[in-house]
CSV table of C-alpha atoms in Angstrom, one decimal:
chain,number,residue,atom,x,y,z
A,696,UNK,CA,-28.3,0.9,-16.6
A,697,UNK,CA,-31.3,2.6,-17.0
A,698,UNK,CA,-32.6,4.4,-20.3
A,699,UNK,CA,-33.6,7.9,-20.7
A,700,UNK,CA,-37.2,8.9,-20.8
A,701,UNK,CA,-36.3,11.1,-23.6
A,702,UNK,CA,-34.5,9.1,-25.6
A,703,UNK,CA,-36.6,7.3,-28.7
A,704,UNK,CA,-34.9,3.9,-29.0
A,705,UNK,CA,-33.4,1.7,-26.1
A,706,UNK,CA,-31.1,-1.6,-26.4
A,707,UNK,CA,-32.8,-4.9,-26.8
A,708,UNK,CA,-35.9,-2.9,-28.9
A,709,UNK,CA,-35.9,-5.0,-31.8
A,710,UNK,CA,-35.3,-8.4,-30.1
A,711,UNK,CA,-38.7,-6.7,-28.0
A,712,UNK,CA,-40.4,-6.3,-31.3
A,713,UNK,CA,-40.6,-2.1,-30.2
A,714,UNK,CA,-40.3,-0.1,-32.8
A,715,UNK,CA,-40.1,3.5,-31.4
A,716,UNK,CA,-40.0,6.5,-33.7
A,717,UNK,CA,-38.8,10.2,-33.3
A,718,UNK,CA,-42.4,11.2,-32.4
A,719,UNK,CA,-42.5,9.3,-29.0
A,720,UNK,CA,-44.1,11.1,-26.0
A,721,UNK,CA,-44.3,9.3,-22.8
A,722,UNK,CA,-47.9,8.7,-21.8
A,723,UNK,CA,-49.7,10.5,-19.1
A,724,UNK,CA,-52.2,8.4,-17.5
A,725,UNK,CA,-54.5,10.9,-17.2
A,726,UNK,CA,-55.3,10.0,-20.8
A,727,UNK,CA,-56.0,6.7,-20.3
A,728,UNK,CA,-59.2,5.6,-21.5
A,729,UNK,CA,-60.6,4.2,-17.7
A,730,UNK,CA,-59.4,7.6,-16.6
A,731,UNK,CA,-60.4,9.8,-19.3
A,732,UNK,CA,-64.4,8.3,-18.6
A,733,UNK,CA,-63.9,10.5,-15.1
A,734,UNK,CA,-63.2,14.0,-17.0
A,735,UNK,CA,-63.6,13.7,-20.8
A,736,UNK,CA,-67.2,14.3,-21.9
A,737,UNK,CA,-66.1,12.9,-25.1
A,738,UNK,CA,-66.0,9.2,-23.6
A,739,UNK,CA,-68.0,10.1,-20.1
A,740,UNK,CA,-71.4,8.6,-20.5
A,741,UNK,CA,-74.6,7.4,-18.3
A,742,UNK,CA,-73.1,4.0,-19.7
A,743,UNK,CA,-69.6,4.5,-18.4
A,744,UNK,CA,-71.3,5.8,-15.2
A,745,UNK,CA,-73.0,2.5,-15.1
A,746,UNK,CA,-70.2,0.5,-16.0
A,747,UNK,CA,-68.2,1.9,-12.7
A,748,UNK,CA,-71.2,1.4,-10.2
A,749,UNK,CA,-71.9,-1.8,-11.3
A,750,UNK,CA,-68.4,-3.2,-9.3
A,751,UNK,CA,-70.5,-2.1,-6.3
A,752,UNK,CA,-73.7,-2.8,-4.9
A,753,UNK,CA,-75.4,-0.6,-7.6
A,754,UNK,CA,-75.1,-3.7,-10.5
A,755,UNK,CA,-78.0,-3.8,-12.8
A,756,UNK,CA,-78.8,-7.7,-13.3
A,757,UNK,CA,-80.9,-8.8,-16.2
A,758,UNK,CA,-82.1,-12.4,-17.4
A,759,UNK,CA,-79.8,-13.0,-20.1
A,760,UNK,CA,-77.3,-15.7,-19.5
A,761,UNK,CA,-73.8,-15.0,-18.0
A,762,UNK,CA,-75.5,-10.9,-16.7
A,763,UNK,CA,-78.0,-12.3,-13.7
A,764,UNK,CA,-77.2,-11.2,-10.1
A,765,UNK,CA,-75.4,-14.5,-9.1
A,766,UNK,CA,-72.9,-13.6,-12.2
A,767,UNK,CA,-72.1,-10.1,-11.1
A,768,UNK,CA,-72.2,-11.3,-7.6
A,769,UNK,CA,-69.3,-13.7,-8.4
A,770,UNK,CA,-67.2,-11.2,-10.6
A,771,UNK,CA,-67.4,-8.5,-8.0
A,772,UNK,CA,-66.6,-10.8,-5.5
A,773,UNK,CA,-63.4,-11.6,-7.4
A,774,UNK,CA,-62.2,-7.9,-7.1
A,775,UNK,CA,-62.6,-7.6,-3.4
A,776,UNK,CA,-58.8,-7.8,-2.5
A,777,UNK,CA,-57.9,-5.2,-5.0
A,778,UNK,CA,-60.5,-3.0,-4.2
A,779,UNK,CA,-59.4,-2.8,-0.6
A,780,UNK,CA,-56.0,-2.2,-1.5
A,781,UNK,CA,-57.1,0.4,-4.5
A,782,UNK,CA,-59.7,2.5,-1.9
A,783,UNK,CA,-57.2,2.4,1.5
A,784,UNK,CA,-55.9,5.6,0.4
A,785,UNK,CA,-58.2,6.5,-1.8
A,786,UNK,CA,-59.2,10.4,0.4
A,787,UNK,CA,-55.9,11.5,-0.7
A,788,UNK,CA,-56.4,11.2,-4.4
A,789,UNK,CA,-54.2,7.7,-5.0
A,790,UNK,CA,-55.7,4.9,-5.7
A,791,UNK,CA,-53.5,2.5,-5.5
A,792,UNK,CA,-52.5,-0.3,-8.2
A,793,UNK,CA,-54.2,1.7,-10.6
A,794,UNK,CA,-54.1,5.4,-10.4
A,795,UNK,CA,-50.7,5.4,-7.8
A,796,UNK,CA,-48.4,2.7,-6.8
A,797,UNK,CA,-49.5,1.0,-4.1
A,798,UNK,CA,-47.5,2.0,-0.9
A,799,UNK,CA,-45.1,0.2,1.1
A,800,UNK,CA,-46.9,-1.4,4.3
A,801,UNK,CA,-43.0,-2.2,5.6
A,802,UNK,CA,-40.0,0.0,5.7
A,803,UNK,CA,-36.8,-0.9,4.0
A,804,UNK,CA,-34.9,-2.5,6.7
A,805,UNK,CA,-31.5,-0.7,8.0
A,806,UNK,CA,-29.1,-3.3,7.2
A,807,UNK,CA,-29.0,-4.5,3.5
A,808,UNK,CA,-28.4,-8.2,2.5
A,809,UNK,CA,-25.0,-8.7,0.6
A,810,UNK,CA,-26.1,-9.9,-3.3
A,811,UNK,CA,-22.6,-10.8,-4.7
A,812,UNK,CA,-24.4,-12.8,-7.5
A,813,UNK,CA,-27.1,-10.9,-9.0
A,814,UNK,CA,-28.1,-14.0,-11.5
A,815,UNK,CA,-28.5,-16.1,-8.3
A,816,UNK,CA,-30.7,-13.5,-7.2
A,817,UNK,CA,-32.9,-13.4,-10.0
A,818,UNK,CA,-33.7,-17.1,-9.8
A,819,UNK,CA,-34.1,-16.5,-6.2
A,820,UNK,CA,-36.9,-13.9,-6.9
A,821,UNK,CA,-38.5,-16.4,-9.1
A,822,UNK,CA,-38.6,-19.0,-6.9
A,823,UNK,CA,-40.3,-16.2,-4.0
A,824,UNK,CA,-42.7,-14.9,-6.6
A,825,UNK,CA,-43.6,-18.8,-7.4
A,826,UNK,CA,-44.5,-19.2,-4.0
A,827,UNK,CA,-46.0,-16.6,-3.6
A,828,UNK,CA,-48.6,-18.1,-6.3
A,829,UNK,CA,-46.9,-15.8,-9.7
A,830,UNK,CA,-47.1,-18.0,-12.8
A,831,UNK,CA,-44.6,-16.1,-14.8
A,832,UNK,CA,-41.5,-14.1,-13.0
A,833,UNK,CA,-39.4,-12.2,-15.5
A,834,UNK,CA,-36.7,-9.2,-14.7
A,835,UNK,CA,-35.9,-6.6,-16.7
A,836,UNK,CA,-33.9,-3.2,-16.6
A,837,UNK,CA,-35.9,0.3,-16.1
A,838,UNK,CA,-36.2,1.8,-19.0
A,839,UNK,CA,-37.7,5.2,-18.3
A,840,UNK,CA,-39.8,5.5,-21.5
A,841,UNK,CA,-42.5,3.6,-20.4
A,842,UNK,CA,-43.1,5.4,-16.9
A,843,UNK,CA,-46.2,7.4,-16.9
A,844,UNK,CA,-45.4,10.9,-17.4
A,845,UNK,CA,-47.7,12.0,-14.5
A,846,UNK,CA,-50.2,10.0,-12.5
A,847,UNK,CA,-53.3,11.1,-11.8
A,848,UNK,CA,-55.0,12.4,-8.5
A,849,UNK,CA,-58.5,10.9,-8.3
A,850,UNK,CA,-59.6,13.6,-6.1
A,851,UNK,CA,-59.9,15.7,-9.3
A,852,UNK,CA,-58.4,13.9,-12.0
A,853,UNK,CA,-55.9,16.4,-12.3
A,854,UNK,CA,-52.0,15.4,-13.4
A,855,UNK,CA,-50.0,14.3,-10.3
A,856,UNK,CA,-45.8,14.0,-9.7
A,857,UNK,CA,-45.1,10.1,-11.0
A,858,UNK,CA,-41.7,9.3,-8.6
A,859,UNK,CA,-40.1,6.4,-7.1
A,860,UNK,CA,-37.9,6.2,-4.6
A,861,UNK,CA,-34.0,7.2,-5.9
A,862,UNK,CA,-31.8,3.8,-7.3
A,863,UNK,CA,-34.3,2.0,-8.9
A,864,UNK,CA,-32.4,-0.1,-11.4
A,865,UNK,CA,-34.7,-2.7,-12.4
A,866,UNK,CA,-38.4,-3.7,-12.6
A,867,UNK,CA,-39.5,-7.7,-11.8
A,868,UNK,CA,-42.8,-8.4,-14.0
A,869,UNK,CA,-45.0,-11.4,-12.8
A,870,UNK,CA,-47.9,-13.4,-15.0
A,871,UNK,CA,-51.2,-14.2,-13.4
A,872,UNK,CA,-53.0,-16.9,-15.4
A,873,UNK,CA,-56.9,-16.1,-15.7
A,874,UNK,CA,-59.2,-19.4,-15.5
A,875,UNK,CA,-59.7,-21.0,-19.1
A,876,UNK,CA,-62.9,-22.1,-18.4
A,877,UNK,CA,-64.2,-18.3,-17.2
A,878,UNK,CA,-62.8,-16.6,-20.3
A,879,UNK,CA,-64.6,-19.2,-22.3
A,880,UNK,CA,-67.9,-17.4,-21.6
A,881,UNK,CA,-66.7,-14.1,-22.9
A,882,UNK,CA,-68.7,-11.5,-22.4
A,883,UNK,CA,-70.6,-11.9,-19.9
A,884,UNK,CA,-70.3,-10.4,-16.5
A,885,UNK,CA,-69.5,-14.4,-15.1
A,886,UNK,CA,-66.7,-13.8,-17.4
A,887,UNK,CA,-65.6,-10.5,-15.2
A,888,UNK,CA,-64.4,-12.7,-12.6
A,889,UNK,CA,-61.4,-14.2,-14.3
A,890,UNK,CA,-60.4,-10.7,-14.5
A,891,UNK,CA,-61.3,-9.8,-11.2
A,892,UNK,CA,-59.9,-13.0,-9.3
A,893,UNK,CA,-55.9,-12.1,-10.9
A,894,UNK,CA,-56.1,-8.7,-10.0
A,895,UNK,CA,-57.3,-9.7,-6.7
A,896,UNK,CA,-54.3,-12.1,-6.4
A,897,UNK,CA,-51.9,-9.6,-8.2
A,898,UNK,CA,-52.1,-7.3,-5.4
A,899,UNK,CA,-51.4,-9.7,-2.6
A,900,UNK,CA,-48.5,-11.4,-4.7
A,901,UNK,CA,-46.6,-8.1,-5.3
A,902,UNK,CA,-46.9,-6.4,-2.0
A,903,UNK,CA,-45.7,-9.5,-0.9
A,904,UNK,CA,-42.9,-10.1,-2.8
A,905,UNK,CA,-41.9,-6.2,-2.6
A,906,UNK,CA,-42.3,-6.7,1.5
A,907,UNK,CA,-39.8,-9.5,0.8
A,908,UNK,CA,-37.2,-7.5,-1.2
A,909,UNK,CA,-37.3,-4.5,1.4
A,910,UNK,CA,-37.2,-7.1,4.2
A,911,UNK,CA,-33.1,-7.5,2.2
A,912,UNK,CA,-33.1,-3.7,2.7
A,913,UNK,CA,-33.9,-2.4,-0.6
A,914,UNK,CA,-36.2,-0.3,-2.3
A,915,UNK,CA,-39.4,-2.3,-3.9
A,916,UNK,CA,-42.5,-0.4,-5.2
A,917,UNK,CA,-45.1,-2.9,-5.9
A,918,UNK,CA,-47.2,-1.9,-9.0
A,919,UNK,CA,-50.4,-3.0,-10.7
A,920,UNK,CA,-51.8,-1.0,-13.6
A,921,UNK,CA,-49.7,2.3,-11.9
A,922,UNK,CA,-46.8,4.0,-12.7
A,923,UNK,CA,-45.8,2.5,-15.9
A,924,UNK,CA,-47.1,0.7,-18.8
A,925,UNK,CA,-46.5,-3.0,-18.4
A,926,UNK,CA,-46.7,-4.7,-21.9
A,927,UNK,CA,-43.1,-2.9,-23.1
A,928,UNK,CA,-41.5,-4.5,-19.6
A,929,UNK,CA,-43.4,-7.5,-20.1
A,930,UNK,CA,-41.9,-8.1,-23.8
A,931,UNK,CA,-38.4,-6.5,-23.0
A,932,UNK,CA,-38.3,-9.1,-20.1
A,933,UNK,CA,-38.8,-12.1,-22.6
A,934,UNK,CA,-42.0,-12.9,-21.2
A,935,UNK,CA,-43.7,-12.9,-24.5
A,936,UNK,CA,-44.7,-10.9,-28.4
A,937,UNK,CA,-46.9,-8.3,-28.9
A,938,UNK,CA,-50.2,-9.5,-30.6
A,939,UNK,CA,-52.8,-7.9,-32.8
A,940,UNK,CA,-55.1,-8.2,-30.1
A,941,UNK,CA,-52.7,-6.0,-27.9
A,942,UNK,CA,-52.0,-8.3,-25.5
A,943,UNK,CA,-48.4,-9.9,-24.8
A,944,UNK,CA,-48.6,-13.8,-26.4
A,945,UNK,CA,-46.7,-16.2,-24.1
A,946,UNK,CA,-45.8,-19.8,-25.0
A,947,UNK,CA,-47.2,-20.6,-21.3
A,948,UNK,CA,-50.4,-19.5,-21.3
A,949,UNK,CA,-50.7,-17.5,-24.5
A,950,UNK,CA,-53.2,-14.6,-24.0
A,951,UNK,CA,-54.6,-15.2,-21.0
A,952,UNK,CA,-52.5,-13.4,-18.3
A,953,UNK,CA,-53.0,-10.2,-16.2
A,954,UNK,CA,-49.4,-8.6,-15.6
A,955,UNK,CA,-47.6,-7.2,-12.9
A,956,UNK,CA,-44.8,-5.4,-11.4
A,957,UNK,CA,-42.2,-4.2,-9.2
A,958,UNK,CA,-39.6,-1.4,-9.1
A,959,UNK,CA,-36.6,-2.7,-6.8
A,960,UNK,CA,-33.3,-1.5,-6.5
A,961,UNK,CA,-32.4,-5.1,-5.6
A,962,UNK,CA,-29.4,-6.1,-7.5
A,963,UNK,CA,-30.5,-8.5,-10.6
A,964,UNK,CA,-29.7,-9.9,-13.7
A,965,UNK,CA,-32.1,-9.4,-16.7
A,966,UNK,CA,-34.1,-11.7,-19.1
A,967,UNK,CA,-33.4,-11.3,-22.7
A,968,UNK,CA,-36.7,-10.6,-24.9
A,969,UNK,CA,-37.0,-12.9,-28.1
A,970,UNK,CA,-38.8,-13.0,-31.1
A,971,UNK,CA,-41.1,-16.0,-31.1
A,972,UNK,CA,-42.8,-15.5,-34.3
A,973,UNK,CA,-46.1,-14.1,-33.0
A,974,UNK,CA,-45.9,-10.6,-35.1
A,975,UNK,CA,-45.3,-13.4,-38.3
A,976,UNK,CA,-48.6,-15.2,-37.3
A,977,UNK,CA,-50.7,-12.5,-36.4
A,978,UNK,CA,-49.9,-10.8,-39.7
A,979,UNK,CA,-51.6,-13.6,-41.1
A,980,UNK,CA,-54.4,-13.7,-38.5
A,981,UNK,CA,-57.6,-11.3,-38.2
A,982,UNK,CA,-60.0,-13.5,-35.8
A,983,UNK,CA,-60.1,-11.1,-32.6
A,984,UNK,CA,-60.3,-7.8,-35.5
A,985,UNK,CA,-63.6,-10.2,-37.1
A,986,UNK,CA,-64.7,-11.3,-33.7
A,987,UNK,CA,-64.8,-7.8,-32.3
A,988,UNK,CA,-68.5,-6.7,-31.8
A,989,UNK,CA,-67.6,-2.9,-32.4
A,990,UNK,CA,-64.5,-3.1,-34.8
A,991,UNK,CA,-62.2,-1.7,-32.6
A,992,UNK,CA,-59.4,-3.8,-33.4
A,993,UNK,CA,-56.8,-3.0,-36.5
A,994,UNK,CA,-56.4,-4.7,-39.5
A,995,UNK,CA,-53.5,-4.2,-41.8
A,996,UNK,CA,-49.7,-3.7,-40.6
A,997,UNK,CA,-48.9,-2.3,-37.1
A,998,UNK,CA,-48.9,1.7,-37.4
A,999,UNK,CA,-48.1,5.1,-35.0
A,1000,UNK,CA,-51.2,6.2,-33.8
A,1001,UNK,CA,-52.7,9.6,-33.1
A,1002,UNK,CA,-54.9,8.6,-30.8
A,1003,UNK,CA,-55.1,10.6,-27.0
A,1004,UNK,CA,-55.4,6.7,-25.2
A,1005,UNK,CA,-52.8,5.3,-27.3
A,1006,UNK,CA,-48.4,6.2,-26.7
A,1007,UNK,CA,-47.3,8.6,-29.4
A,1008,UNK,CA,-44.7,7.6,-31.5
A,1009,UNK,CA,-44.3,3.7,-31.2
A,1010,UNK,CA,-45.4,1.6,-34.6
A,1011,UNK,CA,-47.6,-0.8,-33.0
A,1012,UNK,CA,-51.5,-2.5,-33.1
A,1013,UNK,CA,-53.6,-0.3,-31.6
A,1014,UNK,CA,-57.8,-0.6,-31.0
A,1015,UNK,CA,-59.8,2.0,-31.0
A,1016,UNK,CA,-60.1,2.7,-26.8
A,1017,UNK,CA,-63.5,4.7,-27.2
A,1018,UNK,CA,-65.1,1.7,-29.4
A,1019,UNK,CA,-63.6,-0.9,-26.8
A,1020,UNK,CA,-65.0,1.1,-23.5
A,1021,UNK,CA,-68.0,1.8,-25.4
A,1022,UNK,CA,-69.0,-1.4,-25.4
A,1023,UNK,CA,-67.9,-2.2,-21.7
A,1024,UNK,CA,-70.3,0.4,-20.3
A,1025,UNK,CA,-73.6,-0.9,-22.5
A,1026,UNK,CA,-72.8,-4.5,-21.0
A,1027,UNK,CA,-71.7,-3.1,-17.3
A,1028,UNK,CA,-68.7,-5.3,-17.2
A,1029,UNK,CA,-65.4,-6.2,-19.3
A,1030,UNK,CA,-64.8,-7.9,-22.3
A,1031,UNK,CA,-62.7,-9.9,-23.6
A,1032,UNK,CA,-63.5,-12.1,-27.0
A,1033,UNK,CA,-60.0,-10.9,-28.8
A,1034,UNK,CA,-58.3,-13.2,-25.7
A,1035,UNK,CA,-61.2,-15.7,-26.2
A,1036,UNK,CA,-60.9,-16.3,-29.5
A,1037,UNK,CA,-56.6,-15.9,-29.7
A,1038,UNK,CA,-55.7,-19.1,-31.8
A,1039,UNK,CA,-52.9,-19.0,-29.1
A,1040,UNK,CA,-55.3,-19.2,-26.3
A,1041,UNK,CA,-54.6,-22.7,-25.1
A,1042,UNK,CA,-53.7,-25.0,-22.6
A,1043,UNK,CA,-49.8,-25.8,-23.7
A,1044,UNK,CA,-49.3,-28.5,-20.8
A,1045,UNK,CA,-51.3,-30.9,-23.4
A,1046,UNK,CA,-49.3,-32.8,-26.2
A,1047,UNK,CA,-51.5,-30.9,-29.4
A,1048,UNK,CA,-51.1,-27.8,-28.0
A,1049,UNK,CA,-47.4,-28.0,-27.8
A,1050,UNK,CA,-47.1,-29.6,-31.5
A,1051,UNK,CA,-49.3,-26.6,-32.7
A,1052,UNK,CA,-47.5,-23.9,-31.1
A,1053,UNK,CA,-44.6,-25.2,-33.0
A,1054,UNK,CA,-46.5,-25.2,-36.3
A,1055,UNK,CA,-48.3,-21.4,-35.3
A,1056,UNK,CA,-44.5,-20.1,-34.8
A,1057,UNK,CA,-43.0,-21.2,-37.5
A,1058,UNK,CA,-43.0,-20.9,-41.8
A,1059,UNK,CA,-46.2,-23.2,-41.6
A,1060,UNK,CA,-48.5,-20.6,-39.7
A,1061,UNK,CA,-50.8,-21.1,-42.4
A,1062,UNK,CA,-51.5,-24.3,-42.0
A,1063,UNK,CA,-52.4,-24.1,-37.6
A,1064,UNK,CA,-54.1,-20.9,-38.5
A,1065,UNK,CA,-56.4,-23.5,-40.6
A,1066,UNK,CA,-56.5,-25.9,-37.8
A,1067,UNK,CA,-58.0,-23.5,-35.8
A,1068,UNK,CA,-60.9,-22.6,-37.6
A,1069,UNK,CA,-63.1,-24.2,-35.5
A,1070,UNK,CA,-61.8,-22.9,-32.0
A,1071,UNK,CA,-63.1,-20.1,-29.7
A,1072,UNK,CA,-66.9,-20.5,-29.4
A,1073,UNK,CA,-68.3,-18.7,-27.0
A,1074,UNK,CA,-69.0,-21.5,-23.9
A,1075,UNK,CA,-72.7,-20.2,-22.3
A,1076,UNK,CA,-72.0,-19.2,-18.4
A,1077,UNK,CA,-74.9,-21.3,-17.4
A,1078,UNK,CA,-72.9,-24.1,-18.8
A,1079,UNK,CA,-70.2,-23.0,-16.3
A,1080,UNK,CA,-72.2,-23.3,-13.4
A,1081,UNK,CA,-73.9,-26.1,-14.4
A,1082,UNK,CA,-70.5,-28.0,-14.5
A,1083,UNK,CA,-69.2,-26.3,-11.2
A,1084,UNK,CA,-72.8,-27.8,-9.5
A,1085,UNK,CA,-72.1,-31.2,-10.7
């Protein structure tokens, strides 16, 4: 079943922690912050400028710690996969995992494989998207609402047709951990890589795990930052609760994930979303709004925004996008304190980490809000190579 794009509320919303009102408007990703700092004078700066070159050759080092040229060296190494990927098409206007989806390098094949057990074939697709190096695999069913409007062409950041191929029933969302020890020395442009390296490994993950699905013969669009918005698949797949810091909170890896995505028409069975108790402990919780350099993070309860880089009508934490950006460009590379200093930003394979979890998400949040108090200093980058060169 899929759910109509029009259509305010979907099954499953609440267990998703969505709360769609009668104002919603499906986004057009034309109006997305990154894209608007192409064509909005508003947010389009020497700064932003900057920020863009700096993923090249053009990067402006300077002596502070965690911003010299070995830094942005590493970080811009990181993206090199993606970039490929993102710039092989990039003359016609798409530029794929980002502004289009990125396209299909093998044809569905002729003959289809029988799937008489579509739960068997989720766990199959789990299992593939493991191997393939995923660290979270999660399926949910298309739900229309959260497909861009329209795309965008680069060429002139005009609005482009946003379509997938016909019988698209479902869409597999996959976790890439980002290294621990990298986010530590948020922000810094060292810091950049643990971005960089996931969306790196994203792309070679879902084009091959969509090659693998259309090897079966059916349709599989793989998808990065395209198409749709990922956080609303990611929580109605069970993968994880919104946060304050509007990212999805897992119990695996809380914070620290990049997400992706495919659109299959591979017969599947879906994940249920659950309520972990993340919206409870982040109503108590204000570090990433305190840590925030520019304030662009919300206090108070989650509310619809009016903002042009934020969905219309969905009762949710939203930042300020033009605050955020703005203080990308003026350090030429991405931050990410909010994640940094996330109480749930932990390693949960250790023993304290799983009892505090348990404490965070439950009626004591109080008390492991206290016990994290002293969490999420900034760790200098030099320290990072220092430790890497021992």
């Amino acid at each position: 079943m899929t759910y109509r794009s029009n259509h305010p509320s979907g099954p499953n919303d609440t267990d998703a922690g969505i709360i769609v009102t009668d104002e919603f408007e499906r986004f057009s990703q034309r109006n997305d912050i990154f894209t608007r700092a192409f064509w909005d004078d508003t947010v389009r700066s020497k700064h932003t400028d900057g920020f863009f070159a700096s993923y090249r050759m053009e990067a402006a080092p300077r002596r502070g710690d965690g911003f010299t040229q070995r830094d942005f060296a590493l970080r811009n190494a990181s993206w090199l996969i993606s970039d490929l990927v993102s710039n092989r098409d990039a003359e016609t206007g798409k530029r794929e995992g980002f502004q289009a989806p990125i396209a299909n390098d093998t044809p569905v094949a002729a003959e289809r494989a029988e799937i008489d057990d579509p739960a068997k074939m989720s766990a199959e697709i789990k299992r593939i998207a493991a191997f393939f190096g995923a660290d979270l695999c999660a399926v949910t069913e298309l739900d229309e609402r959260w497909l861009y409007a329209s795309r965008v062409d680069t060429r002139d950041m005009s609005d482009a047709p946003n379509d997938l191929p016909a019988g698209i029933t479902h869409v597999i969302v996959l976790g890439h951990q980002m290294d621990e020890d990298l986010v530590a020395t948020y922000p810094s442009a060292l810091a950049g890589a643990a971005t960089g390296r996931e969306y790196s490994h994203e792309a070679a993950i879902v084009m091959q795990l969509a090659a693998y699905i259309r090897n079966l013969g059916y349709e599989a669009v793989a998808s990065m930052n395209d198409t749709g918005l990922v956080i609303p698949y990611a929580l109605k797949a069970g993968l994880g609760e919104y946060a304050r810091n509007q990212m999805v909170i897992t119990p695996d890896f809380g914070p620290r994930l990049r997400f992706s995505k495919i659109f299959t028409s591979l017969p599947l069975s879906s994940d249920a979303p659950k309520k972990l108790g993340v919206a409870e402990f982040c109503n108590v919780c204000t570090k990433c709004a305190d840590a925030c350099p520019v304030k662009a993070l919300p206090y108070g309860a989650p509310d619809v925004s009016t903002q042009t880089s934020s969905i219309k009508g969905v009762r949710k934490w939203t930042s300020d996008a033009k605050k955020c950006f703005g203080f990308w460009a003026k350090m030429s590379t991405d931050c990410a304190i909010c994640m940094r200093v996330c109480p749930f930003n932990r390693d949960f394979t250790k023993w304290q980490h799983k009892i505090w979890l348990k404490l965070a998400l439950s009626p004591l949040r109080k008390v492991a809000l206290w016990l994290d108090k002293h969490r999420g200093a900034r760790v200098k980058p030099a320290e990072w190579w220092a430790k890497d060169m021992k």
